[in-house]
Short mmCIF file of C-alpha atoms in Angstrom, two decimals:
data_model
loop_
_atom_site.label_atom_id
_atom_site.label_comp_id
_atom_site.label_asym_id
_atom_site.label_seq_id
_atom_site.Cartn_x
_atom_site.Cartn_y
_atom_site.Cartn_z
CA ALA A 1 60.41 -24.99 19.95
CA GLN A 2 61.48 -22.06 22.03
CA SER A 3 61.61 -22.57 25.76
CA VAL A 4 62.59 -20.82 28.96
CA THR A 5 64.21 -22.73 31.79
CA GLN A 6 64.55 -21.70 35.39
CA PRO A 7 66.61 -24.53 36.87
CA ASP A 8 65.91 -23.72 40.51
CA ILE A 9 62.37 -24.37 41.71
CA HIS A 10 63.08 -23.16 45.24
CA ILE A 11 65.85 -21.05 46.72
CA THR A 12 66.27 -20.21 50.38
CA VAL A 13 68.44 -17.26 51.26
CA SER A 14 69.22 -15.44 54.48
CA GLU A 15 68.18 -11.86 54.84
CA GLY A 16 71.05 -9.62 53.84
CA ALA A 17 72.69 -12.25 51.68
CA SER A 18 72.99 -12.00 47.92
CA LEU A 19 70.59 -13.68 45.54
CA GLU A 20 70.99 -14.95 42.01
CA LEU A 21 68.21 -16.56 40.01
CA ARG A 22 69.05 -18.36 36.82
CA CYS A 23 67.24 -18.19 33.50
CA ASN A 24 68.15 -19.82 30.22
CA TYR A 25 66.26 -19.66 26.96
CA SER A 26 66.48 -21.58 23.77
CA TYR A 27 65.92 -19.55 20.66
CA GLY A 28 68.05 -18.69 17.66
CA ALA A 29 67.90 -14.92 17.89
CA THR A 30 67.98 -12.62 20.88
CA PRO A 31 64.47 -12.18 22.22
CA TYR A 32 63.16 -9.48 24.49
CA LEU A 33 63.81 -10.64 28.06
CA PHE A 34 61.87 -9.93 31.21
CA TRP A 35 61.83 -10.73 34.88
CA TYR A 36 58.54 -10.59 36.77
CA VAL A 37 57.86 -11.02 40.47
CA GLN A 38 54.71 -12.43 41.99
CA SER A 39 54.16 -11.81 45.66
CA PRO A 40 51.77 -14.16 47.46
CA GLY A 41 48.21 -13.62 46.29
CA GLN A 42 49.23 -10.92 43.86
CA GLY A 43 49.53 -10.47 40.14
CA LEU A 44 52.81 -10.18 38.32
CA GLN A 45 54.93 -7.07 38.51
CA LEU A 46 57.67 -6.26 36.04
CA LEU A 47 61.11 -6.04 37.67
CA LEU A 48 63.18 -5.27 34.61
CA LYS A 49 63.52 -5.89 30.91
CA TYR A 50 66.17 -6.18 28.24
CA PHE A 51 65.56 -5.23 24.64
CA SER A 52 69.04 -4.31 23.38
CA GLY A 53 72.16 -2.32 24.31
CA ASP A 54 73.91 -2.55 27.66
CA THR A 55 73.74 -6.16 28.79
CA LEU A 56 73.50 -5.24 32.48
CA VAL A 57 70.08 -3.82 33.22
CA GLN A 58 68.82 -2.25 36.39
CA GLY A 59 65.32 -2.76 37.66
CA ILE A 60 63.10 -1.87 40.54
CA LYS A 61 63.56 -2.93 44.15
CA GLY A 62 67.35 -3.09 43.78
CA PHE A 63 67.37 -5.93 41.24
CA GLU A 64 69.61 -6.20 38.22
CA ALA A 65 70.03 -8.75 35.47
CA GLU A 66 72.76 -9.57 33.02
CA PHE A 67 72.17 -10.82 29.50
CA LYS A 68 74.84 -13.20 28.23
CA ARG A 69 74.32 -14.02 24.60
CA SER A 70 76.93 -16.78 24.53
CA GLN A 71 75.16 -18.61 27.31
CA SER A 72 71.59 -17.71 26.31
CA SER A 73 71.10 -16.60 29.87
CA PHE A 74 69.46 -13.71 31.66
CA ASN A 75 70.20 -14.16 35.36
CA LEU A 76 68.63 -11.96 38.01
CA ARG A 77 70.64 -10.70 40.98
CA LYS A 78 70.23 -8.70 44.13
CA PRO A 79 73.19 -7.87 46.37
CA SER A 80 71.30 -7.89 49.68
CA VAL A 81 67.96 -9.57 50.09
CA HIS A 82 65.17 -8.17 52.27
CA TRP A 83 62.41 -10.24 53.85
CA SER A 84 59.94 -8.56 51.50
CA ASP A 85 61.72 -10.18 48.54
CA ALA A 86 60.14 -13.52 49.41
CA ALA A 87 58.07 -14.23 46.32
CA GLU A 88 58.00 -16.21 43.12
CA TYR A 89 60.10 -14.95 40.25
CA PHE A 90 59.45 -15.60 36.60
CA CYS A 91 61.73 -15.15 33.66
CA ALA A 92 59.96 -14.54 30.36
CA VAL A 93 60.93 -14.06 26.76
CA ASP A 94 59.14 -12.29 23.97
CA LEU A 95 60.14 -13.51 20.57
CA LYS A 96 59.30 -10.23 18.88
CA ALA A 97 57.04 -12.03 16.49
CA ALA A 98 53.51 -10.88 15.82
CA GLY A 99 51.40 -11.65 18.82
CA ASN A 100 53.71 -10.49 21.59
CA LYS A 101 53.60 -13.88 23.22
CA LEU A 102 55.44 -14.05 26.47
CA THR A 103 56.89 -17.48 27.10
CA PHE A 104 57.47 -17.99 30.80
CA GLY A 105 59.82 -20.16 32.75
CA GLY A 106 58.41 -22.39 35.46
CA GLY A 107 59.28 -19.90 38.19
CA THR A 108 61.61 -19.86 41.18
CA ARG A 109 60.17 -19.49 44.63
CA VAL A 110 62.42 -17.53 46.96
CA LEU A 111 62.21 -17.99 50.71
CA VAL A 112 64.01 -15.50 52.97
CA LYS A 113 65.29 -16.64 56.36
CA PRO A 114 65.58 -14.08 59.14
CA GLU B 1 45.08 4.78 38.63
CA ALA B 2 46.30 2.77 35.65
CA GLN B 3 45.30 -0.82 36.11
CA VAL B 4 44.01 -4.09 34.76
CA THR B 5 40.99 -5.41 36.60
CA GLN B 6 39.53 -8.89 36.57
CA ASN B 7 36.26 -10.24 37.90
CA PRO B 8 35.55 -12.37 39.71
CA ARG B 9 38.71 -12.88 41.74
CA TYR B 10 37.55 -16.28 42.96
CA LEU B 11 35.08 -18.66 41.38
CA ILE B 12 33.98 -22.19 42.19
CA THR B 13 31.74 -23.82 39.61
CA VAL B 14 30.64 -27.19 38.35
CA THR B 15 31.53 -29.04 35.19
CA GLY B 16 29.66 -27.80 32.15
CA LYS B 17 28.28 -24.56 33.55
CA LYS B 18 29.24 -21.72 31.25
CA LEU B 19 31.16 -18.87 32.80
CA THR B 20 32.83 -15.62 31.83
CA VAL B 21 35.79 -13.94 33.44
CA THR B 22 35.94 -10.26 32.65
CA CYS B 23 39.07 -8.22 32.06
CA SER B 24 39.24 -4.48 31.67
CA GLN B 25 42.11 -2.02 31.33
CA ASN B 26 42.03 1.76 31.58
CA MET B 27 45.33 2.49 29.84
CA ASN B 28 44.08 2.55 26.24
CA HIS B 29 46.30 -0.43 25.47
CA GLU B 30 45.98 -2.10 22.09
CA TYR B 31 47.25 -5.49 23.11
CA MET B 32 45.57 -7.81 25.61
CA SER B 33 46.18 -11.39 26.55
CA TRP B 34 44.99 -14.20 28.80
CA TYR B 35 47.29 -16.61 30.65
CA ARG B 36 46.77 -19.51 32.97
CA GLN B 37 49.19 -20.32 35.74
CA ASP B 38 49.72 -23.87 36.96
CA PRO B 39 52.34 -25.04 39.48
CA GLY B 40 55.67 -25.77 37.86
CA LEU B 41 54.49 -24.66 34.44
CA GLY B 42 54.74 -20.92 34.84
CA LEU B 43 52.21 -18.96 32.82
CA ARG B 44 50.92 -20.16 29.49
CA GLN B 45 49.15 -17.97 27.01
CA ILE B 46 45.55 -18.90 26.17
CA TYR B 47 44.49 -16.19 23.71
CA TYR B 48 45.63 -12.74 22.75
CA SER B 49 44.22 -9.74 20.95
CA MET B 50 46.21 -7.17 19.04
CA ASN B 51 43.29 -4.77 18.74
CA VAL B 52 39.52 -4.57 18.59
CA GLU B 53 38.04 -7.51 16.69
CA VAL B 54 41.51 -9.08 16.26
CA THR B 55 42.13 -12.18 18.35
CA ASP B 56 44.28 -15.28 17.99
CA LYS B 57 45.16 -18.47 19.80
CA GLY B 58 48.02 -18.79 22.20
CA ASP B 59 49.59 -22.00 23.42
CA VAL B 60 46.64 -23.54 25.23
CA PRO B 61 43.39 -22.29 23.63
CA GLU B 62 41.34 -25.49 23.83
CA GLY B 63 38.16 -25.06 25.84
CA TYR B 64 38.29 -21.26 25.86
CA LYS B 65 36.81 -18.43 23.82
CA VAL B 66 37.47 -14.71 23.81
CA SER B 67 36.06 -11.61 22.22
CA ARG B 68 37.32 -8.06 21.81
CA LYS B 69 34.43 -5.78 20.97
CA GLU B 70 35.83 -2.78 22.81
CA LYS B 71 39.41 -1.75 23.28
CA ARG B 72 39.28 -1.81 27.06
CA ASN B 73 37.59 -5.20 27.57
CA PHE B 74 38.74 -8.72 26.82
CA PRO B 75 36.51 -11.35 28.44
CA LEU B 76 37.48 -15.00 28.72
CA ILE B 77 34.66 -17.47 28.16
CA LEU B 78 34.54 -21.08 29.23
CA GLU B 79 31.46 -22.53 27.57
CA SER B 80 31.69 -25.96 29.19
CA PRO B 81 34.28 -25.87 31.95
CA SER B 82 36.04 -29.06 32.96
CA PRO B 83 38.13 -29.87 36.05
CA ASN B 84 41.37 -29.57 34.07
CA GLN B 85 40.59 -25.88 33.66
CA THR B 86 40.99 -25.38 37.39
CA SER B 87 43.76 -22.82 37.47
CA LEU B 88 44.81 -19.27 38.22
CA TYR B 89 44.05 -16.96 35.32
CA PHE B 90 45.71 -13.67 34.50
CA CYS B 91 44.76 -10.99 32.05
CA ALA B 92 47.47 -8.68 30.75
CA SER B 93 47.67 -5.65 28.51
CA SER B 94 50.35 -3.60 26.81
CA LEU B 95 50.41 -0.43 24.79
CA LYS B 96 51.70 -2.13 21.70
CA VAL B 97 52.86 -5.55 20.67
CA THR B 98 56.42 -5.44 21.95
CA TYR B 99 55.92 -3.31 25.03
CA GLU B 100 55.95 -4.59 28.59
CA GLN B 101 52.75 -6.20 29.77
CA TYR B 102 50.73 -5.17 32.79
CA PHE B 103 48.95 -7.92 34.64
CA GLY B 104 45.67 -8.05 36.46
CA PRO B 105 45.40 -9.48 39.99
CA GLY B 106 44.31 -12.93 38.83
CA THR B 107 41.17 -15.07 38.99
CA ARG B 108 41.33 -18.35 40.83
CA LEU B 109 38.92 -20.78 39.20
CA THR B 110 37.94 -24.16 40.59
CA VAL B 111 35.83 -26.52 38.50
CA THR B 112 34.37 -29.50 40.34
#
């Protein structure tokens, strides 16, 4: 069965430092890939998505992600973290099958130290 | 403003008392879906609908019902809630099947 793994449950980073969140998926073909952010008490907001083409995608809030087919990974990065980036981040895949089912990873909670 | 709304936002109920969580979107989206979020498990799909009168099960449909009588609304029904349905529920919609999904603010349900 397909799955999405986010190996890091929690990450603590200092404000101004770089951030990288890992995401791996298991599926034979290349799915559609997404990163969502959930701020405390809020719904999910789409940060960026990858469907095809350039494997480095830019998103909102200064985030980017790189798709690596050989590693079945779609890691999220930000060069300089702001305190407002403290949130939970979810990687999700859409297998392009009928039903548009998003399969989510377990999430990574990011804490930002002053 | 384009949005997905859910009501109620918070609900505490008792085992066996039927309840409905409403979901409405104003973006004329064809596709709608319900998810539940539990710690460490991310979000899991309960049911989805590809258009009016077209619904299907997701990963965790047991104990839930849905209906899609109008394009904008997609209510989630728990006919006999149990404590294991205590969770945070999200409704989402997208223009078409493979487009990005927009999420509602969530409904926190507690079943005692």
